[in-house]
Tab-separated table of C-alpha atoms and ligand atoms in Angstrom:
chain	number	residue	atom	x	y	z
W	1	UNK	CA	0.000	0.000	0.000
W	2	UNK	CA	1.537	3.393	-1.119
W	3	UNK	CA	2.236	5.815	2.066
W	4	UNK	CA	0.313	8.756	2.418
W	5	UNK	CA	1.612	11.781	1.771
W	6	UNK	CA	2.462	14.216	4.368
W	7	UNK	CA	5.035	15.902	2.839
W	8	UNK	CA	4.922	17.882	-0.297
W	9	UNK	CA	8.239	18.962	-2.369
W	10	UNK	CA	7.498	21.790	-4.758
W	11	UNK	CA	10.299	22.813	-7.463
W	12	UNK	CA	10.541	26.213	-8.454
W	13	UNK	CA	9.157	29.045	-6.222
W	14	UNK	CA	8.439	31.755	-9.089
W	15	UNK	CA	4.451	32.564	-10.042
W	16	UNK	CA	3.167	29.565	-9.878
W	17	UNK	CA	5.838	27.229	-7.596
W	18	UNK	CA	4.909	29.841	-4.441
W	19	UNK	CA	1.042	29.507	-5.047
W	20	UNK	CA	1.240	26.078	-5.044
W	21	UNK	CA	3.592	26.332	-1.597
W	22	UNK	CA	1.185	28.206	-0.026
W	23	UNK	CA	-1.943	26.191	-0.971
W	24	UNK	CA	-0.368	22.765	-0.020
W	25	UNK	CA	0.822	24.452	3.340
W	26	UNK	CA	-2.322	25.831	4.202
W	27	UNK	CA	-3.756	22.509	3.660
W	28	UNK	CA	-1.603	20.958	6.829
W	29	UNK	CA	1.446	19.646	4.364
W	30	UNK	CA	4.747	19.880	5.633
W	31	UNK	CA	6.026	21.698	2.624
W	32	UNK	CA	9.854	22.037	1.217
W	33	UNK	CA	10.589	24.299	-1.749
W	34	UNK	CA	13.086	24.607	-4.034
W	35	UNK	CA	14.760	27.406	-6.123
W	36	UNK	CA	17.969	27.700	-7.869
W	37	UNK	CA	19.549	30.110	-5.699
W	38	UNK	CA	19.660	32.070	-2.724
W	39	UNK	CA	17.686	35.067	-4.393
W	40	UNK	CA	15.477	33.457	-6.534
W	41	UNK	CA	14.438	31.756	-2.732
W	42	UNK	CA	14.423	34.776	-0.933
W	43	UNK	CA	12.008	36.300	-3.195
W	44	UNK	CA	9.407	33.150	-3.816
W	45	UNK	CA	8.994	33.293	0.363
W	46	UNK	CA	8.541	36.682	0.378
W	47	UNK	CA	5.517	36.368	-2.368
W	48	UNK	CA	4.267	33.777	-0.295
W	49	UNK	CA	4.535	36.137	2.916
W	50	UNK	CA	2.505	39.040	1.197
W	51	UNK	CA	0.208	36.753	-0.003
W	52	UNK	CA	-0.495	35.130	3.636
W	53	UNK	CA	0.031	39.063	4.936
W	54	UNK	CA	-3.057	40.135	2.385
W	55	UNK	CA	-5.066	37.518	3.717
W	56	UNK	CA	-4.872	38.332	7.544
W	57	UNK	CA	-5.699	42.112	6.307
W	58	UNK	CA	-8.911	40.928	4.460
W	59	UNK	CA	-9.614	39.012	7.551
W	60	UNK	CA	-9.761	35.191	5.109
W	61	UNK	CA	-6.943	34.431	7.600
W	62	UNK	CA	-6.155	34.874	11.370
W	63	UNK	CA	-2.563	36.180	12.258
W	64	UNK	CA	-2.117	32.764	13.947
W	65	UNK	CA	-3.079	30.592	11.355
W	66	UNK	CA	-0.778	32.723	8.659
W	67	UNK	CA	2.285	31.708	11.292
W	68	UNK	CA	0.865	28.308	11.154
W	69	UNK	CA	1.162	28.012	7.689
W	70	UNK	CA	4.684	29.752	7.096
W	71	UNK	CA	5.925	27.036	10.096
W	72	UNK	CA	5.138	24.321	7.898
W	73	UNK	CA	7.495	26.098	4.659
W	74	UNK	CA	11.661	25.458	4.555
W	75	UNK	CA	13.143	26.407	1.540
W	76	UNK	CA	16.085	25.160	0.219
W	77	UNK	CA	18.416	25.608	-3.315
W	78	UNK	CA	19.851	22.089	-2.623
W	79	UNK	CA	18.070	18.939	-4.450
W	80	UNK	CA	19.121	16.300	-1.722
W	81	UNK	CA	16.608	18.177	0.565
W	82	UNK	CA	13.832	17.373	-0.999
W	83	UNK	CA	14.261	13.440	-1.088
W	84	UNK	CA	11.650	13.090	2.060
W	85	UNK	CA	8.715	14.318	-0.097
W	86	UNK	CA	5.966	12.021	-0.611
W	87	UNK	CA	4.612	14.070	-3.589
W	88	UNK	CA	6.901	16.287	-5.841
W	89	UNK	CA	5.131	19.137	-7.840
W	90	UNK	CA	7.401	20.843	-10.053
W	91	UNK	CA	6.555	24.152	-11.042
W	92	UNK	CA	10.275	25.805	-12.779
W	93	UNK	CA	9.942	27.161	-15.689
W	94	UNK	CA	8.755	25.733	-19.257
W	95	UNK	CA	12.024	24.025	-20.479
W	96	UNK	CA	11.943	19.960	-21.164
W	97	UNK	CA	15.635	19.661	-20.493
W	98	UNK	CA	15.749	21.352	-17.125
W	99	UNK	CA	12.319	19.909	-15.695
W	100	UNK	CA	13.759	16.319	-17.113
W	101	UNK	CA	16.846	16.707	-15.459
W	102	UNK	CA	15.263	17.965	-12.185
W	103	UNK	CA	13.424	14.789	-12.729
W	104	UNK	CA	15.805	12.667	-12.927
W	105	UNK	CA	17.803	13.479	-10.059
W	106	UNK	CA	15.168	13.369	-7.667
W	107	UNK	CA	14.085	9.459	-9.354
W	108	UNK	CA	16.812	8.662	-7.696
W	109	UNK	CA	16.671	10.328	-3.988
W	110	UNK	CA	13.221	9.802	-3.620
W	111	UNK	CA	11.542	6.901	-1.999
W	112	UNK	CA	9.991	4.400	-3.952
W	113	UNK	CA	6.539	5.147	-2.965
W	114	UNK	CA	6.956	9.366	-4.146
W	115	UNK	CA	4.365	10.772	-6.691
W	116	UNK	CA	5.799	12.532	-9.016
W	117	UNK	CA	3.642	15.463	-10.948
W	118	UNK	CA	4.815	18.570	-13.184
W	119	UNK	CA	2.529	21.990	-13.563
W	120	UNK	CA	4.086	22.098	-16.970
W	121	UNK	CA	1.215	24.101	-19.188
W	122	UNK	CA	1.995	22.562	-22.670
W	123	UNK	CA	4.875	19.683	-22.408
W	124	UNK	CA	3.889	16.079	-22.696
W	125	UNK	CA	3.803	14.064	-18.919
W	126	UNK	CA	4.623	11.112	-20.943
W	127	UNK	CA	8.124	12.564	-21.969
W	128	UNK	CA	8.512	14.400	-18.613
W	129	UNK	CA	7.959	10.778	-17.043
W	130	UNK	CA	10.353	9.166	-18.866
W	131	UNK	CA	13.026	11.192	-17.900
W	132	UNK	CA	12.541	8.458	-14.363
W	133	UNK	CA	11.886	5.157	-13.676
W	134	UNK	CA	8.804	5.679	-12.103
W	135	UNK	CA	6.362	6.186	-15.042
W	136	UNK	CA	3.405	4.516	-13.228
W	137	UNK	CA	3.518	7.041	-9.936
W	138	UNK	CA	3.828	10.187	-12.280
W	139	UNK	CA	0.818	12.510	-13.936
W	140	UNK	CA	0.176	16.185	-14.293
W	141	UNK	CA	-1.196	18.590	-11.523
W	142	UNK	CA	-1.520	21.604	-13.270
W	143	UNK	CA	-2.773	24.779	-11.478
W	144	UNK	CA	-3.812	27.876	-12.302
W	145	UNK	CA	-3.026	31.593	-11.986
W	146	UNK	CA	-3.249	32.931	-9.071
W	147	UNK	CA	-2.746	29.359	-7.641
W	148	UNK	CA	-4.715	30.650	-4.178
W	149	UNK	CA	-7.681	32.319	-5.821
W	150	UNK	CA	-8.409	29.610	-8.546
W	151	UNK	CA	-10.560	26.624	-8.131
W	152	UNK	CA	-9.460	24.403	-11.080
W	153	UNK	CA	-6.374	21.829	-11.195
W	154	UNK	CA	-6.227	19.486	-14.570
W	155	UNK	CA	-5.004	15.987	-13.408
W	156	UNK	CA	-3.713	14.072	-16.211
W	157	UNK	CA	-3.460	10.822	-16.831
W	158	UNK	CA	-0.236	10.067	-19.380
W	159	UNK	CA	0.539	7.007	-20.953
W	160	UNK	CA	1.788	4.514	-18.512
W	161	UNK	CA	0.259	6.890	-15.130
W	162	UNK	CA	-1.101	3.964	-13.149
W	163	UNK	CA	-4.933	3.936	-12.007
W	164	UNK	CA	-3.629	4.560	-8.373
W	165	UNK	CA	-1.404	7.234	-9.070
W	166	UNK	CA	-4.268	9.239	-10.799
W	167	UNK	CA	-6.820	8.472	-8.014
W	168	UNK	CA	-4.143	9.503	-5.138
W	169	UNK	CA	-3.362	12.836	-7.645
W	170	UNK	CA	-7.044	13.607	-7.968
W	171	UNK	CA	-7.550	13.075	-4.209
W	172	UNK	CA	-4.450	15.493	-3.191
W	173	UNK	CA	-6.203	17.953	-5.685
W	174	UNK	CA	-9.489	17.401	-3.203
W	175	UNK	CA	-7.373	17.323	-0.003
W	176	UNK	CA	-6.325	21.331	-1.163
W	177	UNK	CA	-9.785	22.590	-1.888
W	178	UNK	CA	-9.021	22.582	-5.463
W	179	UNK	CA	-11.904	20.899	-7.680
W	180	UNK	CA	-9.789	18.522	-10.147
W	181	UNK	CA	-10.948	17.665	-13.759
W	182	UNK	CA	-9.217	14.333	-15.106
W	183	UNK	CA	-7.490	15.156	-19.015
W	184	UNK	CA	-5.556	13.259	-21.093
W	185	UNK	CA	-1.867	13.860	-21.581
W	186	UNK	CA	-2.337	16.030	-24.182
W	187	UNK	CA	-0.353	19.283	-24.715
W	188	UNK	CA	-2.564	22.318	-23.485
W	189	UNK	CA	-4.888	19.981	-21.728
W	190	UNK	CA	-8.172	21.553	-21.448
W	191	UNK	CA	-7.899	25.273	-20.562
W	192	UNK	CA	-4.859	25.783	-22.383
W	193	UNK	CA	-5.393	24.438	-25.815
W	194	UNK	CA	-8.665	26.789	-25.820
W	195	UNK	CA	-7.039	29.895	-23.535
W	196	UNK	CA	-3.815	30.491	-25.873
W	197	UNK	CA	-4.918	30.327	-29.234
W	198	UNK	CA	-7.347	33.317	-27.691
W	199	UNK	CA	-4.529	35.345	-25.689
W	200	UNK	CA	-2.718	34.896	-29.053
W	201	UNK	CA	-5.381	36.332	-31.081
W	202	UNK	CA	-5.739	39.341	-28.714
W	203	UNK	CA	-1.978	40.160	-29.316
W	204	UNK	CA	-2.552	39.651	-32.899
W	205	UNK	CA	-5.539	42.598	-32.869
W	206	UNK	CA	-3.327	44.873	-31.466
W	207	UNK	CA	-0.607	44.083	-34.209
W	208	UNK	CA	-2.927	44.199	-36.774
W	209	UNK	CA	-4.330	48.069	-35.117
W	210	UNK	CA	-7.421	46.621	-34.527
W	211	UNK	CA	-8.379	48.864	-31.175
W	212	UNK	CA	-6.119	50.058	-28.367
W	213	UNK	CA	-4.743	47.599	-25.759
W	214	UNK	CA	-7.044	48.725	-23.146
W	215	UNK	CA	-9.794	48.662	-25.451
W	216	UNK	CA	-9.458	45.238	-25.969
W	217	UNK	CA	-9.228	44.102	-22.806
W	218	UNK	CA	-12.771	46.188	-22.226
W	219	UNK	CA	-13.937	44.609	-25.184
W	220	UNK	CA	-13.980	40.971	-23.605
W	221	UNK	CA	-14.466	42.207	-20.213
W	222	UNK	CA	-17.882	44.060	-20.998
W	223	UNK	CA	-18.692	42.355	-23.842
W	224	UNK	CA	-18.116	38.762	-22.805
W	225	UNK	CA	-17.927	39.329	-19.287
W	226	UNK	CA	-15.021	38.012	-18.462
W	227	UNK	CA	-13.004	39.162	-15.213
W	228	UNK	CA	-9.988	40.512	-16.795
W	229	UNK	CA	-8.898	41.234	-20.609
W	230	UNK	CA	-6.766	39.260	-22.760
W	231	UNK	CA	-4.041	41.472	-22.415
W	232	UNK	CA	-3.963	41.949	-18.993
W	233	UNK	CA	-4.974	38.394	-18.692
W	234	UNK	CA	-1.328	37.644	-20.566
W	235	UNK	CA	0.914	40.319	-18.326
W	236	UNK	CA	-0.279	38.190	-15.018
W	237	UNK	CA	0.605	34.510	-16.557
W	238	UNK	CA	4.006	35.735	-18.084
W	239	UNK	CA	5.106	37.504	-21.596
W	240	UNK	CA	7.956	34.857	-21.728
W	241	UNK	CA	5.743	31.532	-20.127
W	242	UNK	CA	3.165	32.268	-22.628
W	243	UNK	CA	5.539	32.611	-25.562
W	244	UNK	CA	7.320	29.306	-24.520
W	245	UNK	CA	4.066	27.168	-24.091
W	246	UNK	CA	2.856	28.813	-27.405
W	247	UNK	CA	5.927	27.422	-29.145
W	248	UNK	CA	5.626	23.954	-27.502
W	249	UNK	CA	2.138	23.631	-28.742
W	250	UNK	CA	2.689	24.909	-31.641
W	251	UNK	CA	5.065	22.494	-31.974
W	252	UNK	CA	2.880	19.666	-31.118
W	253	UNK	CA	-0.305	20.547	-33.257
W	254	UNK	CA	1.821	21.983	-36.332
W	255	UNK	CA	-1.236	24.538	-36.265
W	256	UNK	CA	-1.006	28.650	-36.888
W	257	UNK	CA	-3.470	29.143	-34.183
W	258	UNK	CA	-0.795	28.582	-31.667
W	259	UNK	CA	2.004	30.184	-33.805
W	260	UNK	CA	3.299	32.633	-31.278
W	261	UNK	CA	2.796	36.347	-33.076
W	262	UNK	CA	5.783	38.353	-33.805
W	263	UNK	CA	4.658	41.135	-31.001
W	264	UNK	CA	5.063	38.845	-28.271
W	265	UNK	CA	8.003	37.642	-29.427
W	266	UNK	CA	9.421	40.820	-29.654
W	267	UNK	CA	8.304	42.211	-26.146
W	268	UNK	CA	9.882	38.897	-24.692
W	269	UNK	CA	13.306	39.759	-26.093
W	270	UNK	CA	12.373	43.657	-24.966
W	271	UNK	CA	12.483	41.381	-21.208
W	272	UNK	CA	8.294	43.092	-21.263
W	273	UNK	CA	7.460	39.808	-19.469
W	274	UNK	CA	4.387	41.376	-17.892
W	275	UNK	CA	3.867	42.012	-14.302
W	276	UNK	CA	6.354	40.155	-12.643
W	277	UNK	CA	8.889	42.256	-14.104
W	278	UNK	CA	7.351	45.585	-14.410
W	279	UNK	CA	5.687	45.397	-17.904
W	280	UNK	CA	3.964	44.068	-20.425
W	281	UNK	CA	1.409	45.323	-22.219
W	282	UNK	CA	0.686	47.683	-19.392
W	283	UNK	CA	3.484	49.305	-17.049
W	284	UNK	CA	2.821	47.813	-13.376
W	285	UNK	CA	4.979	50.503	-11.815
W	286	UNK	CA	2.851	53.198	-10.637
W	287	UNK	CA	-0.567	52.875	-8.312
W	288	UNK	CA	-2.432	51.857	-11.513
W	289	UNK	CA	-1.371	49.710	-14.955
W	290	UNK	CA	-0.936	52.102	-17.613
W	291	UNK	CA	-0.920	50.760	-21.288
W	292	UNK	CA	3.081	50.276	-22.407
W	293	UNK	CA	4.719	52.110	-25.314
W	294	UNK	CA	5.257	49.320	-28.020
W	295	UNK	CA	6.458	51.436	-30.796
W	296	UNK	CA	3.907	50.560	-33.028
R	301	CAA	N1	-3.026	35.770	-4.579
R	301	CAA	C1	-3.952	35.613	-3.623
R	301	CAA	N2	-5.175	36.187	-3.685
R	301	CAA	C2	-5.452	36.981	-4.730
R	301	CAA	C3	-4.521	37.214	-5.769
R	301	CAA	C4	-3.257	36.567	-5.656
R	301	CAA	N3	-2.309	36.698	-6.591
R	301	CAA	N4	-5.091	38.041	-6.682
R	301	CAA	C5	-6.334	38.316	-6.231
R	301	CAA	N5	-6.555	37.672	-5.073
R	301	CAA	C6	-7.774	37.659	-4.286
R	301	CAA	C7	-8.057	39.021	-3.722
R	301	CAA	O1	-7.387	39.210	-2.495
R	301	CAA	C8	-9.570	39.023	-3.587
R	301	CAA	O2	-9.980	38.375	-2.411
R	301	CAA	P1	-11.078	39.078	-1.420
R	301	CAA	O3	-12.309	39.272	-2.266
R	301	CAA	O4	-11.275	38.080	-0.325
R	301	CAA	O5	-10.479	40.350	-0.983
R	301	CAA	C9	-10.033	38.132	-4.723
R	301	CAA	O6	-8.890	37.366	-5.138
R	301	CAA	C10	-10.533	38.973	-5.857
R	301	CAA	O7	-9.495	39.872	-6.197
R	301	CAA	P2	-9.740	41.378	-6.681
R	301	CAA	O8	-11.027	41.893	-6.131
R	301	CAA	O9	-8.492	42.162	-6.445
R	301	CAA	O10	-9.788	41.295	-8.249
R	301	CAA	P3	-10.746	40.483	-9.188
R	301	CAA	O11	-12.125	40.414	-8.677
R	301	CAA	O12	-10.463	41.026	-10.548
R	301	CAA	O13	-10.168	39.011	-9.129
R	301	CAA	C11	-8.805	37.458	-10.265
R	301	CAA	C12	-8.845	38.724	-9.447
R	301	CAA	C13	-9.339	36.283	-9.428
R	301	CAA	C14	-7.345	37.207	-10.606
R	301	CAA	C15	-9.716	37.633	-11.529
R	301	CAA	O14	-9.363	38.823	-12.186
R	301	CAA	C16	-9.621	36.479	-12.502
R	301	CAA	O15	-10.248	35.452	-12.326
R	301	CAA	N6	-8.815	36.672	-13.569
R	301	CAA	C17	-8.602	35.632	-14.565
R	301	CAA	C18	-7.550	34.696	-14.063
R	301	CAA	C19	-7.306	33.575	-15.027
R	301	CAA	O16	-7.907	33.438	-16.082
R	301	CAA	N7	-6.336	32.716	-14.663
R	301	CAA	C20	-5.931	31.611	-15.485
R	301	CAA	C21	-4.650	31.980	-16.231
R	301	CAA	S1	-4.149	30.712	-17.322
R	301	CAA	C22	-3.258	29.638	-16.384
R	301	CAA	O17	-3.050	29.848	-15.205
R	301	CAA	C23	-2.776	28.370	-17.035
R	301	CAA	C24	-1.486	28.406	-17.745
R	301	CAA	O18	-0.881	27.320	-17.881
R	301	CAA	C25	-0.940	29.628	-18.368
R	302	NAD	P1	8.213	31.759	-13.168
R	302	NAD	O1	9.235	32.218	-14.134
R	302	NAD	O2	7.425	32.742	-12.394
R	302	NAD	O3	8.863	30.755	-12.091
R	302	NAD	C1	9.741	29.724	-12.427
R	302	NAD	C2	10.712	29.551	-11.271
R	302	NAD	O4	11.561	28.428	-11.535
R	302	NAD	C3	11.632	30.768	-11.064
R	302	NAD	O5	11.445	31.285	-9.759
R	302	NAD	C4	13.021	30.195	-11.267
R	302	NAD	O6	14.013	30.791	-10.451
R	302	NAD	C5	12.787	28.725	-10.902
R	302	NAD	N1	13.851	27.842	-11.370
R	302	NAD	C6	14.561	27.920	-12.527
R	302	NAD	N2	15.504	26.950	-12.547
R	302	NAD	C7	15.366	26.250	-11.380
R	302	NAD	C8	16.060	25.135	-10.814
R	302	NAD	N3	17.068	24.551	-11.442
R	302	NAD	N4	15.665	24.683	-9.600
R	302	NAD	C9	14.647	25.262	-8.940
R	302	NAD	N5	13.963	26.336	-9.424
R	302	NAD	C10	14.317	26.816	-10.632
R	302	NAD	O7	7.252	30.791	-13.998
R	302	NAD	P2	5.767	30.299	-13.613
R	302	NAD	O8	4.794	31.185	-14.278
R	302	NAD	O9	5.698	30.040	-12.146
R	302	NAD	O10	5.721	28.907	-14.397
R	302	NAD	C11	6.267	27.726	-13.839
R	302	NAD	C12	5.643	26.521	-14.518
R	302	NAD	O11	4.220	26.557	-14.318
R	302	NAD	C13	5.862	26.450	-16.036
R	302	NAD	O12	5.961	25.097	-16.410
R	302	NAD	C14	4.565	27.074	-16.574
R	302	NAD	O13	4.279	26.649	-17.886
R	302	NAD	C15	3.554	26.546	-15.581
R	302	NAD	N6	2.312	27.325	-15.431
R	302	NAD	C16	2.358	28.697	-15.500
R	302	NAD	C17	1.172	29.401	-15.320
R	302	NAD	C18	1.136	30.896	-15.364
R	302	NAD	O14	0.041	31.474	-15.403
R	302	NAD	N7	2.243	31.598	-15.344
R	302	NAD	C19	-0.035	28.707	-15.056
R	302	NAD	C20	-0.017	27.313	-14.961
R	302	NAD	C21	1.169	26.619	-15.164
């Protein structure tokens, strides 16, 4: 009988990896994070922290619980610390070789018994998986942005995930307070093989002059009533992320829908890689977002 997990390993601690920290922490796991250095560590905890920190001020969260919940984070930039994990969700970014090689390493320090899952948005869980020898205890867990706020997790199933592995997945999705859907291991899984070709098209619009930035963002927002535009919708998941996952797929499906535009590719060389660095489409410095210069 597999052991249960009590202790979660999470690897990478940027947008996603710290959501993901926080959820599984405030869910009673003993969770262990890792990041690639000293900085990139520093700065995952303290997104967690302001996260918890918001939370006590809107009163979802007592100041004892939030200490609660940082007591059961350690952080650490060395791989060898996470071998106790009973479940390992990585979450660095979208590159097969590192993710395979992060992979690899821990197939070996990890029990027998650890699940291993990725958050990867558009890679295959078959080839992630295969990168270990423990093809039967590994599927997909993938979250979604912000990781605290949104209900949904895709558990997928790849080739040779065993029928245990997916139930124990889809369970730890439950265990959370996440509602899991169960996809197949196929690149974009649900949400993203509808969401990107979209985002895509909105950054197409505005190279083709079709309506201002913010106009287009109020366009789907009052006209489809959706919470936040396209654009804006693209600075919060990542310039760079987005331009990587719309490569992968594109990749995959051989179809222009996921072609990423020349715009994005563009503002990703610019380093616009939306909010988490200052701008994107809009500039995140000030009080407010105000719509970036693009030179067009
Ligand atoms: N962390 C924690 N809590 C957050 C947060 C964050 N980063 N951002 C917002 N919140 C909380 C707020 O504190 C607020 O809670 P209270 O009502 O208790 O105060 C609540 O969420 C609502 O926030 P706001 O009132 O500030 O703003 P909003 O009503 O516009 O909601 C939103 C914010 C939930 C992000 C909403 O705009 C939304 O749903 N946007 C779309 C998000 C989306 O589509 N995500 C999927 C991206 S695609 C992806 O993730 C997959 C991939 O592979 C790329
Ligand atoms: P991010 O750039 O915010 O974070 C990635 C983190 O990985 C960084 O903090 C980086 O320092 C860390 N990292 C890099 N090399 C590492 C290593 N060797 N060891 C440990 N950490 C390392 O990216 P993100 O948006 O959090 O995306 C992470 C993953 O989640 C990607 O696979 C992405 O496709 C997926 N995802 C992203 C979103 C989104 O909205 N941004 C949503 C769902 C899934």
């Amino acid at each position: 009988m597999a052991a249960e997990i009590r202790t979660v390993g999470v690897l990478g601690c940027g947008l996603m990896g710290s959501g993901i920290v926080e959820v599984c922490a405030k869910a009673g796991f003993s969770t262990l994070v890792l990041e690639q250095g000293e900085e990139a560590l520093m700065a995952g905890m303290r997104k967690i922290q302001g996260s918890l920190g918001r939370a006590v001020e809107r009163k979802r969260l007592g100041a004892e619980e939030a200490t609660q919940i940082e007591s059961r984070i350690s952080g650490t930039t060395t791989v060898e610390d996470l071998a106790p994990a009973d479940l390992v969700i990585e979450a660095v970014v979208e590159d097969l070789g590192l993710k395979k090689e992060l992979f690899s390493a821990l197939d070996r320090l990890c029990s027998e018994a650890t699940i291993f899952a990725s958050n990867t948005s558009s890679l295959t869980i078959t080839e992630l998986a295969g990168a270990t020898d423990r093809a039967d205890r590994f599927a997909g867990l993938h979250f979604f942005n912000p990781v605290p706020v949104m209900k949904l997790v895709e558990v997928v199933r790849a080739v040779r995930t065993s029928a245990e592995t997916f139930e124990r997945a889809f369970a730890f999705a439950k265990s959370i307070g996440k509602e899991p859907i169960a996809c197949k291991d196929s690149s974009g899984f649900v949400v993203n093989r509808l969401l990107v070709p979209y985002i895509l098209g909105a950054v197409r619009a505005v190279e083709a002059g079709v309506a201002s930035v913010p106009d287009i963002d109020k366009g789907m927002m009052l006209g489809c009533g959706h919470p936040m535009g396209p654009l804006t919708l693209l600075d919060f998941v990542g310039l760079d992320t987005t331009h990587r996952i719309a490569e992968i797929m594109f990749e995959e499906y051989k179809d222009p829908l996921f072609a990423s535009p020349p715009l994005l590719r563009r503002m990703v060389l610019a380093g616009y890689h939306g909010k988490k660095s200052g701008r994107g489409f809009y500039d995140w410095s000030g009080d407010k977002p105000v719509p970036s210069e693009l030179g067009l």
